[in-house]
Coordinates of C-alpha atoms in Angstrom, one line a residue:
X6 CA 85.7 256.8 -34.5
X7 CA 89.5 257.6 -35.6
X8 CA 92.4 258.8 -33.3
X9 CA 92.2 261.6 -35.7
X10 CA 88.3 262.2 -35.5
X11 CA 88.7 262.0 -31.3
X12 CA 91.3 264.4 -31.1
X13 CA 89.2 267.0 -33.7
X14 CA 86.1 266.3 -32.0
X15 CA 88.0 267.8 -28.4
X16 CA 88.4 271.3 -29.7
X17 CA 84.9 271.5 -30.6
X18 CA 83.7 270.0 -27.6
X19 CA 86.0 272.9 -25.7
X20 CA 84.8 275.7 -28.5
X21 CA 80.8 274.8 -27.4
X22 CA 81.6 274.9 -24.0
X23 CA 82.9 278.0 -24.3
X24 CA 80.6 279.7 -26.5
X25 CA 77.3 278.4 -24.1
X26 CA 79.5 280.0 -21.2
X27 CA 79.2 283.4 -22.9
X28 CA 76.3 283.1 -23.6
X29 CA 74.6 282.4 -20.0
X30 CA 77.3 285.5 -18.9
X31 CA 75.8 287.5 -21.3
X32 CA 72.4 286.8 -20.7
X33 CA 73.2 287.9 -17.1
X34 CA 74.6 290.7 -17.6
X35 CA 71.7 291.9 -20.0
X36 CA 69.3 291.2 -17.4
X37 CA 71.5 292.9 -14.4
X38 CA 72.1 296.3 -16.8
X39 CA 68.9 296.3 -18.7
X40 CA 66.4 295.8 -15.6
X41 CA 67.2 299.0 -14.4
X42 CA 67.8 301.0 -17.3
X43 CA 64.3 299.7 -18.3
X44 CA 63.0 300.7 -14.9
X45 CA 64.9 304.0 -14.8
X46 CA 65.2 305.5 -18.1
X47 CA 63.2 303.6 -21.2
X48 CA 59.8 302.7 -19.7
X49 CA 56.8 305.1 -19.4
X50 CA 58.8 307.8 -18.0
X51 CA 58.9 310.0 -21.1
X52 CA 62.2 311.6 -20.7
X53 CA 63.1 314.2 -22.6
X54 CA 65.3 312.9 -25.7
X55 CA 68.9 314.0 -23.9
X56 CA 68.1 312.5 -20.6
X57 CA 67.1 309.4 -22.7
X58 CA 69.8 309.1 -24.9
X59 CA 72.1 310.2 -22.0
X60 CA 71.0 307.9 -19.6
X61 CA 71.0 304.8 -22.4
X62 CA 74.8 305.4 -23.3
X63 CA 75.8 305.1 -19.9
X64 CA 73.7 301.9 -18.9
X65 CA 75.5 300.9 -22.2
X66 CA 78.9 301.3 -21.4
X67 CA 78.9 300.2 -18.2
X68 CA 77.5 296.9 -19.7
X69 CA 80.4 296.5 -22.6
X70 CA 83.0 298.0 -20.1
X71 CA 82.3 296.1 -17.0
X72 CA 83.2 292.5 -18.2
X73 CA 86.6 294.0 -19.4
X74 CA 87.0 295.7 -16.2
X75 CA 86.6 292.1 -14.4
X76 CA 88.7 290.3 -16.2
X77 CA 91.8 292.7 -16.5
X78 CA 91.3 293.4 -12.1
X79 CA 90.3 289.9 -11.0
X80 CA 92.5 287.5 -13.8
X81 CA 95.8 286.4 -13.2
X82 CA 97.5 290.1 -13.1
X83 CA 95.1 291.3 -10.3
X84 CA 95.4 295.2 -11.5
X85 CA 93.9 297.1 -8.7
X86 CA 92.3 300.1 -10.3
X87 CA 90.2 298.2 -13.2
X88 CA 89.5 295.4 -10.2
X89 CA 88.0 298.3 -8.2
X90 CA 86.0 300.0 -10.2
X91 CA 84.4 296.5 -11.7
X92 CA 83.3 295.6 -8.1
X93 CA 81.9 298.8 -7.4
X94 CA 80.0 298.7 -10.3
X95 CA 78.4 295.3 -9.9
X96 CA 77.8 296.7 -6.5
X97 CA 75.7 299.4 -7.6
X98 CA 74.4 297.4 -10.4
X99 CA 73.0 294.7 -8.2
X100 CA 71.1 297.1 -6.1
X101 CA 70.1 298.6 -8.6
X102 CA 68.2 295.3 -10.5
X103 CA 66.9 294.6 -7.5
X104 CA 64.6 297.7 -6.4
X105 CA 64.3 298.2 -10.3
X106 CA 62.1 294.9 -10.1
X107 CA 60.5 295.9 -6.8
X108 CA 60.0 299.2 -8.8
X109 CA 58.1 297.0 -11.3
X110 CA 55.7 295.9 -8.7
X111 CA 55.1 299.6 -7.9
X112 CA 54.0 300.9 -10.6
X113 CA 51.8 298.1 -10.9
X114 CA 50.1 299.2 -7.6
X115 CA 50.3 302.9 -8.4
X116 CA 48.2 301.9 -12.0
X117 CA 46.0 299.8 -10.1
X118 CA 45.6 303.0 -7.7
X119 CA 44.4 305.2 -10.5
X120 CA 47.7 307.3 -10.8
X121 CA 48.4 307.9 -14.6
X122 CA 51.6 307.6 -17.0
X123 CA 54.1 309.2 -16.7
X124 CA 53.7 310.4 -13.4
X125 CA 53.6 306.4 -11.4
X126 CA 56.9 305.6 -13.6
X127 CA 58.4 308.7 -12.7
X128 CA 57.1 308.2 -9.0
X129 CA 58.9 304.7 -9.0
X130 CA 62.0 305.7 -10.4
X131 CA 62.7 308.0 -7.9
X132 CA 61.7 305.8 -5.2
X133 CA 63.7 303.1 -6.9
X134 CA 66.9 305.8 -6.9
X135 CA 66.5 307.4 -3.2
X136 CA 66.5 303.7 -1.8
X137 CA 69.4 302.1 -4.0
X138 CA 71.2 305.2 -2.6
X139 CA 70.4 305.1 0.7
X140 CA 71.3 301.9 0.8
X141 CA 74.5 301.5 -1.1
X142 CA 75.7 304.5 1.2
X143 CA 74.8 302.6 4.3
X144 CA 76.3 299.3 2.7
X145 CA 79.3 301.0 2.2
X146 CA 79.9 302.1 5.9
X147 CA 78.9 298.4 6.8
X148 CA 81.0 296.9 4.6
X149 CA 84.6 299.6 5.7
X150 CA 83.5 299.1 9.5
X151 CA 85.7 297.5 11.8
X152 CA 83.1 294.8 12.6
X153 CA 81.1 294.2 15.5
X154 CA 81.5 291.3 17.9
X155 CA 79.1 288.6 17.8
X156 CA 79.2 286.6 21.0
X157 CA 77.9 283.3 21.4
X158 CA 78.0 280.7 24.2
X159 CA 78.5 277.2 22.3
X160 CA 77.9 273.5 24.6
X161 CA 80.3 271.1 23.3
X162 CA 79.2 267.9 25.4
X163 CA 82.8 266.1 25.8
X164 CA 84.4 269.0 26.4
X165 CA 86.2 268.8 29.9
X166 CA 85.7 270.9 32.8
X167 CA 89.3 272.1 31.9
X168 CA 88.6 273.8 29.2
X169 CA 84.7 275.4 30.2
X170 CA 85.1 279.4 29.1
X171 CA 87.2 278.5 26.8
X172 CA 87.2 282.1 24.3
X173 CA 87.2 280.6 20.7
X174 CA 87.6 284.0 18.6
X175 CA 86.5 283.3 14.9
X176 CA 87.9 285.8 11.9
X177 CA 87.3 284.7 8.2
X178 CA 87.0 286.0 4.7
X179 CA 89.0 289.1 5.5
X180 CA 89.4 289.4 1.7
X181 CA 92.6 291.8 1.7
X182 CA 92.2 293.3 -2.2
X183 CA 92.3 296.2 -4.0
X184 CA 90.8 298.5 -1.7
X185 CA 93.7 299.1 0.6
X186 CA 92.6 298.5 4.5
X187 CA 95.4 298.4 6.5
X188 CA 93.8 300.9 8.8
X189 CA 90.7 298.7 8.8
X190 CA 93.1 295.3 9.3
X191 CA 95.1 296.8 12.6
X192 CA 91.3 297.8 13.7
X193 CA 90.6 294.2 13.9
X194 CA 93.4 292.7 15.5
X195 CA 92.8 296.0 18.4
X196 CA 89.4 294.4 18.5
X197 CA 90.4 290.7 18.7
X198 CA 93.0 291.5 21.3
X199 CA 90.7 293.2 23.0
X200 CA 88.5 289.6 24.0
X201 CA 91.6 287.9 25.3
X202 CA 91.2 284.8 23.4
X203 CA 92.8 281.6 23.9
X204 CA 92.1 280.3 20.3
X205 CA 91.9 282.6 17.2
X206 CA 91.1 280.8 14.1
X207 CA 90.5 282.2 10.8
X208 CA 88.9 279.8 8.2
X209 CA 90.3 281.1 5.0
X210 CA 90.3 283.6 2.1
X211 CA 92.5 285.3 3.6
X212 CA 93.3 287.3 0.6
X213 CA 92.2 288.4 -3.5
X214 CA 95.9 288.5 -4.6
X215 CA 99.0 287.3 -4.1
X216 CA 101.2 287.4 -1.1
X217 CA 103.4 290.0 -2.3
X218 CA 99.9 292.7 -3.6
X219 CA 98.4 292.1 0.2
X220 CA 101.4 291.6 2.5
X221 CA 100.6 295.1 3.9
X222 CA 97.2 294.9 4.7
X223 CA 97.8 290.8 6.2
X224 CA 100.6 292.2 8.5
X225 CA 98.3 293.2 11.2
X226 CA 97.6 289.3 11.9
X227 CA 101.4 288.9 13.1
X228 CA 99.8 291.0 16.2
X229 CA 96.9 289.0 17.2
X230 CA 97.7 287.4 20.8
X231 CA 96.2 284.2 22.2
X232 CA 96.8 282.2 25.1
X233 CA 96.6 278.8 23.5
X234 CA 96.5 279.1 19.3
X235 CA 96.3 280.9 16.3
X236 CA 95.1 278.8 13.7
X237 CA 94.5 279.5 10.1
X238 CA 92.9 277.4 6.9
X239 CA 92.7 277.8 3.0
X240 CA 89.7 279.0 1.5
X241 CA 88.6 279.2 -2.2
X242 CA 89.8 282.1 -2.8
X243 CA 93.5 281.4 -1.7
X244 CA 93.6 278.9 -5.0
X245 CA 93.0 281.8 -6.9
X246 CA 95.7 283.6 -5.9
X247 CA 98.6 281.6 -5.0
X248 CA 97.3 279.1 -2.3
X249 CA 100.6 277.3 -0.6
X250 CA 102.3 280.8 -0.4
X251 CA 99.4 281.9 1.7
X252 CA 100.1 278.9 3.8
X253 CA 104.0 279.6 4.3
X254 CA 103.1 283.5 4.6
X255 CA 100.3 282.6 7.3
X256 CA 103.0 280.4 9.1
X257 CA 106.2 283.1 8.8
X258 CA 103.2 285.3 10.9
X259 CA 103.0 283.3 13.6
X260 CA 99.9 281.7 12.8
X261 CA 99.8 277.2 12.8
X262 CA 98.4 276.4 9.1
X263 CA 96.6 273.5 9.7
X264 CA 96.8 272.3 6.4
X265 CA 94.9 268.8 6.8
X266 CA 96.1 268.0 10.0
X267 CA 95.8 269.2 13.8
X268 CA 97.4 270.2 17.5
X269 CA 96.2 269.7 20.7
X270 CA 95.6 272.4 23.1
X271 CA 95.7 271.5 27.2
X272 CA 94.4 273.3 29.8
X273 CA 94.0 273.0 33.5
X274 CA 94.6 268.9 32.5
X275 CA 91.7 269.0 29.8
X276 CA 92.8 269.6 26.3
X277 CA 91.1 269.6 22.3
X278 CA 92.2 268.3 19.1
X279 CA 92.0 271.5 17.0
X280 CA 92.1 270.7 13.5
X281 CA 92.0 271.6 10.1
X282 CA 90.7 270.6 6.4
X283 CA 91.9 272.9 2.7
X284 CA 88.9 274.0 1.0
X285 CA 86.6 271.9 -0.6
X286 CA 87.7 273.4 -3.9
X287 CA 91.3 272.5 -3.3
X288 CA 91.6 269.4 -5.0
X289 CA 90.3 270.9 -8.7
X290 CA 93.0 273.5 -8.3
X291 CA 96.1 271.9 -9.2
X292 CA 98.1 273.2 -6.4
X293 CA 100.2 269.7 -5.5
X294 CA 99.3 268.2 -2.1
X295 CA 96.2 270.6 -1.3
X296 CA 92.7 269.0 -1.1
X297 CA 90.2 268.6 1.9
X298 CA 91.6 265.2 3.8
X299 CA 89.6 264.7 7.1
X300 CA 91.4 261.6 7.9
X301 CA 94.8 263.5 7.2
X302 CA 94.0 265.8 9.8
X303 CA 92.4 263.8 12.3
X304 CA 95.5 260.9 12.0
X305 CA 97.1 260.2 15.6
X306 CA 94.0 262.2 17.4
X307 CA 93.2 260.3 20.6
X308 CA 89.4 260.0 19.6
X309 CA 88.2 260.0 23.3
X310 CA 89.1 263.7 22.8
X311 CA 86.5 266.6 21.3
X312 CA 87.4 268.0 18.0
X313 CA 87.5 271.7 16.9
X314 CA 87.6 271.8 12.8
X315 CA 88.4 274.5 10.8
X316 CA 86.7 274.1 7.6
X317 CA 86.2 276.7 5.0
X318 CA 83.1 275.7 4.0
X319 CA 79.5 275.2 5.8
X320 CA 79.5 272.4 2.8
X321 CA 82.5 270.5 4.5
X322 CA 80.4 269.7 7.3
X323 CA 79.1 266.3 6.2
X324 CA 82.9 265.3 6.2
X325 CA 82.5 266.7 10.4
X326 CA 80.1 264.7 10.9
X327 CA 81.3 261.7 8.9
X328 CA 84.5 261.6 11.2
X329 CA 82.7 262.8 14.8
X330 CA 83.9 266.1 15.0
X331 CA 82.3 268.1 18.0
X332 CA 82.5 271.4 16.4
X333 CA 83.5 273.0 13.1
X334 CA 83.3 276.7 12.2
X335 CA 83.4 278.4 9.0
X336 CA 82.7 281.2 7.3
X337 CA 82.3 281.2 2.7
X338 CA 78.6 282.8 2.9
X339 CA 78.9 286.4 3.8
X340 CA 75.7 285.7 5.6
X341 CA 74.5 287.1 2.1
X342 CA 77.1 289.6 1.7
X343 CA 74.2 291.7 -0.8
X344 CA 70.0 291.4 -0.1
X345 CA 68.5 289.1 -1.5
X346 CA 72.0 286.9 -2.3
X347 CA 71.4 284.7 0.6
X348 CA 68.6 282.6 -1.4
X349 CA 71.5 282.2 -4.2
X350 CA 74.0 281.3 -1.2
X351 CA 71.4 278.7 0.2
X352 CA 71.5 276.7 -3.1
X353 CA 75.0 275.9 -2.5
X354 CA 75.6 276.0 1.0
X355 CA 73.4 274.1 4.2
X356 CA 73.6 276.9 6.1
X357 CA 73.8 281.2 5.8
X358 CA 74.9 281.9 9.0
X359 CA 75.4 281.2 12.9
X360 CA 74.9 278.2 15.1
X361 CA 73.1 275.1 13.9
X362 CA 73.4 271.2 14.5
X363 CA 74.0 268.3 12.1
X364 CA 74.1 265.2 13.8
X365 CA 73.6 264.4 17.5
X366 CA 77.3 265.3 17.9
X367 CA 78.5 267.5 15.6
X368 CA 77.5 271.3 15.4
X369 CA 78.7 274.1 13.1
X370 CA 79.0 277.6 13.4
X371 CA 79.4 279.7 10.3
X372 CA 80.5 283.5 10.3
X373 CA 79.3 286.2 8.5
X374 CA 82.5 286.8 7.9
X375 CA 84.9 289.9 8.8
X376 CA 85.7 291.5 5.6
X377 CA 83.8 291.5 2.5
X378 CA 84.6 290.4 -1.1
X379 CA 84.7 291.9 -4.2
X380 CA 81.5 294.6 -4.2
X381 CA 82.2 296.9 -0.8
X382 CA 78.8 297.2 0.3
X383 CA 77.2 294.7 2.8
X384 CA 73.3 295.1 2.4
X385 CA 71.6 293.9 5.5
X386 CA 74.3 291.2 6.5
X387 CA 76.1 292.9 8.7
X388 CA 80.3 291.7 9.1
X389 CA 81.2 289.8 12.6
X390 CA 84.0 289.0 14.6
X391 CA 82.9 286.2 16.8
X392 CA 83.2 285.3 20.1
X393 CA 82.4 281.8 20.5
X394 CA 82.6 280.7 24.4
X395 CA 82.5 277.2 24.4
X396 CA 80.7 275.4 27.8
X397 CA 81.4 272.2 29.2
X398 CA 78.7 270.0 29.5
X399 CA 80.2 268.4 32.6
X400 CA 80.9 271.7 34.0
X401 CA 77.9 272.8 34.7
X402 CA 76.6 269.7 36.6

């Protein structure tokens, strides 16, 4: 091959890529939009012409329009208005192609019951349209709550006798965006501040936009007290939006950016290497110097010493264990964030939420998380603010 043919073939190569991605996002979106209009408005029910026609035009716009909507709220200007309205609308969608299938099933049943056409189509649409707005009204509450504290008593077996009780409060993907919640951000520092903790740590995506859209809703964090540390990492989403000024921002608040590296806390002559890793996606990003470096973080740690790691990602955790760390605690899943997500979220992740063990030392905790992203509904995974208590081993002999 030719310098001329390699640098023709590279275009092309780029052009198919691109072309098979719009394809599969096309594909998806067909399926999300047309389950439910299928369900709802074409099959069996025999609608009068109007509400057919009706109902089809507005399944259809929403299809052409949301994509647009996505791209001009969630690309590089991060417009607010179109952002909103395309998250609620995938919000509502999702719910949506979910019962619509479960719909399916029941007029399955409803056939094999005896009940004729139209009537089990019409009985399943509105069964399919009193749950998807029951529960998008209750997902919305859940999602704009001030959330609930989750407390949880964590053994951490070199932990010194020091340091037993020590309150470990655990905020993550607070998700500041278009939806302005700096009523709902002052809400949860109250309720942080309210646990007297020694530690606060919050493991990243701090933010959909940049520092200067969000610096309203973030300034709450320049309130949260704690005895010993306030700690902060990167998540995916800060590379979206600006990643290093996150850091700086997150450090002119008060808070310690442990941006691949650690401190040690002391107490009562027992102390803990706190520490902390950038995202997993950091290193893809282009944002100079960021990209998850264990060995970075961990560099001058006395290693007879338990380690606290703050890592995005549940993922990270085989680094955690790779490099003894004692405990790490995340947040990325959402727990879900939308039934049935999770089983998507399992694919990527090890674990969906709470406490769980991956080696004989190292254990990981991962949060719900506090805020939501994009969609604001939470559907049976309710939002957390942790309180982790962590219990020394030796201090209970």
């Amino acid at each position: 091959m030719s310098v001329g043919e390699s640098v023709e073939s590279r275009p092309r190569r780029r052009a198919s890529r691109v072309v098979r991605f719009a394809l599969i996002i096309g594909a998806i979106l067909l399926l999300l939009f047309g389950v439910p209009w299928w369900t709802l408005i074409a099959t069996g029910n025999d609608w009068p012409t109007p509400v057919f026609v009706i109902g089809t035009i507005v399944f259809g716009l929403a299809l052409v329009l949301f994509p647009l909507l996505m791209f001009a709220g969630h690309g590089r200007g991060h417009h607010d208005l179109p952002a909103k309205i395309a998250d609620t609308t995938l919000g509502v969608v999702w719910v949506l192609f979910v019962w619509s299938i479960l719909g399916q099933i029941l007029t399955a049943v409803l056939w094999a019951a005896g009940v004729g056409a139209p009537a089990r189509y019409r009985i399943a649409t509105l069964v399919v349209t009193v749950v998807a707005l029951v529960l998008l009204l209750w997902g919305y509450a859940e999602a704009m709550r001030v959330p609930r504290i989750r407390r949880v008593d964590v053994p951490v077996d070199r932990l010194g006798r020091g340091l037993d009780g020590l309150r470990l409060v655990l905020i993550t993907d607070t998700h500041y965006g278009p939806i302005d919640r700096v009523r709902w951000s002052r809400g949860v520092t109250e309720a942080v501040n309210a646990l007297r903790p020694d530690i606060v740590a919050h493991t990243g995506d701090i933010a959909d936009g940049e520092v200067s859209q969000r610096r309203e809703q973030a300034a709450p964090l320049a309130d949260i007290q704690a005895s010993l540390a306030r700690v902060y990492v990167t998540g995916n989403h800060e590379y979206f939006s600006g990643a290093q000024r996150w850091v700086e921002h997150m450090a002119s608040l008060g808070w310690e950016a442990l941006h691949n590296r650690h401190l040690v806390v002391t107490r009562d002559g027992d102390s803990l290497v706190v520490a902390g890793v950038d995202d997993r996606t950091a290193a893809g990003s282009g944002v100079p110097g960021h990209h998850a470096d264990h060995e970075a973080a961990l560099e001058g740690a006395d290693p007879s010493l338990p380690v606290l790691l703050l890592a995005h990602q549940p993922a990270q955790v085989t680094g955690a264990v790779a490099h003894g760390v004692d405990l790490q605690i995340s947040g990325h899943t959402h727990g879900g964030q939308m039934w049935p997500f999770h089983y998507l979220v399992r694919l990527d992740q090890p674990v969906l939420q709470g406490l769980s063990r991956h080696s004989e030392r190292t254990k990981l905790y991962t949060s719900r998380g506090t805020g939501f992203w994009g969609p604001p509904f939470r559907v049976f995974a309710p939002s957390e603010i942790t309180l982790l208590t962590l219990r020394s081993v030796t201090g209970r002999l």
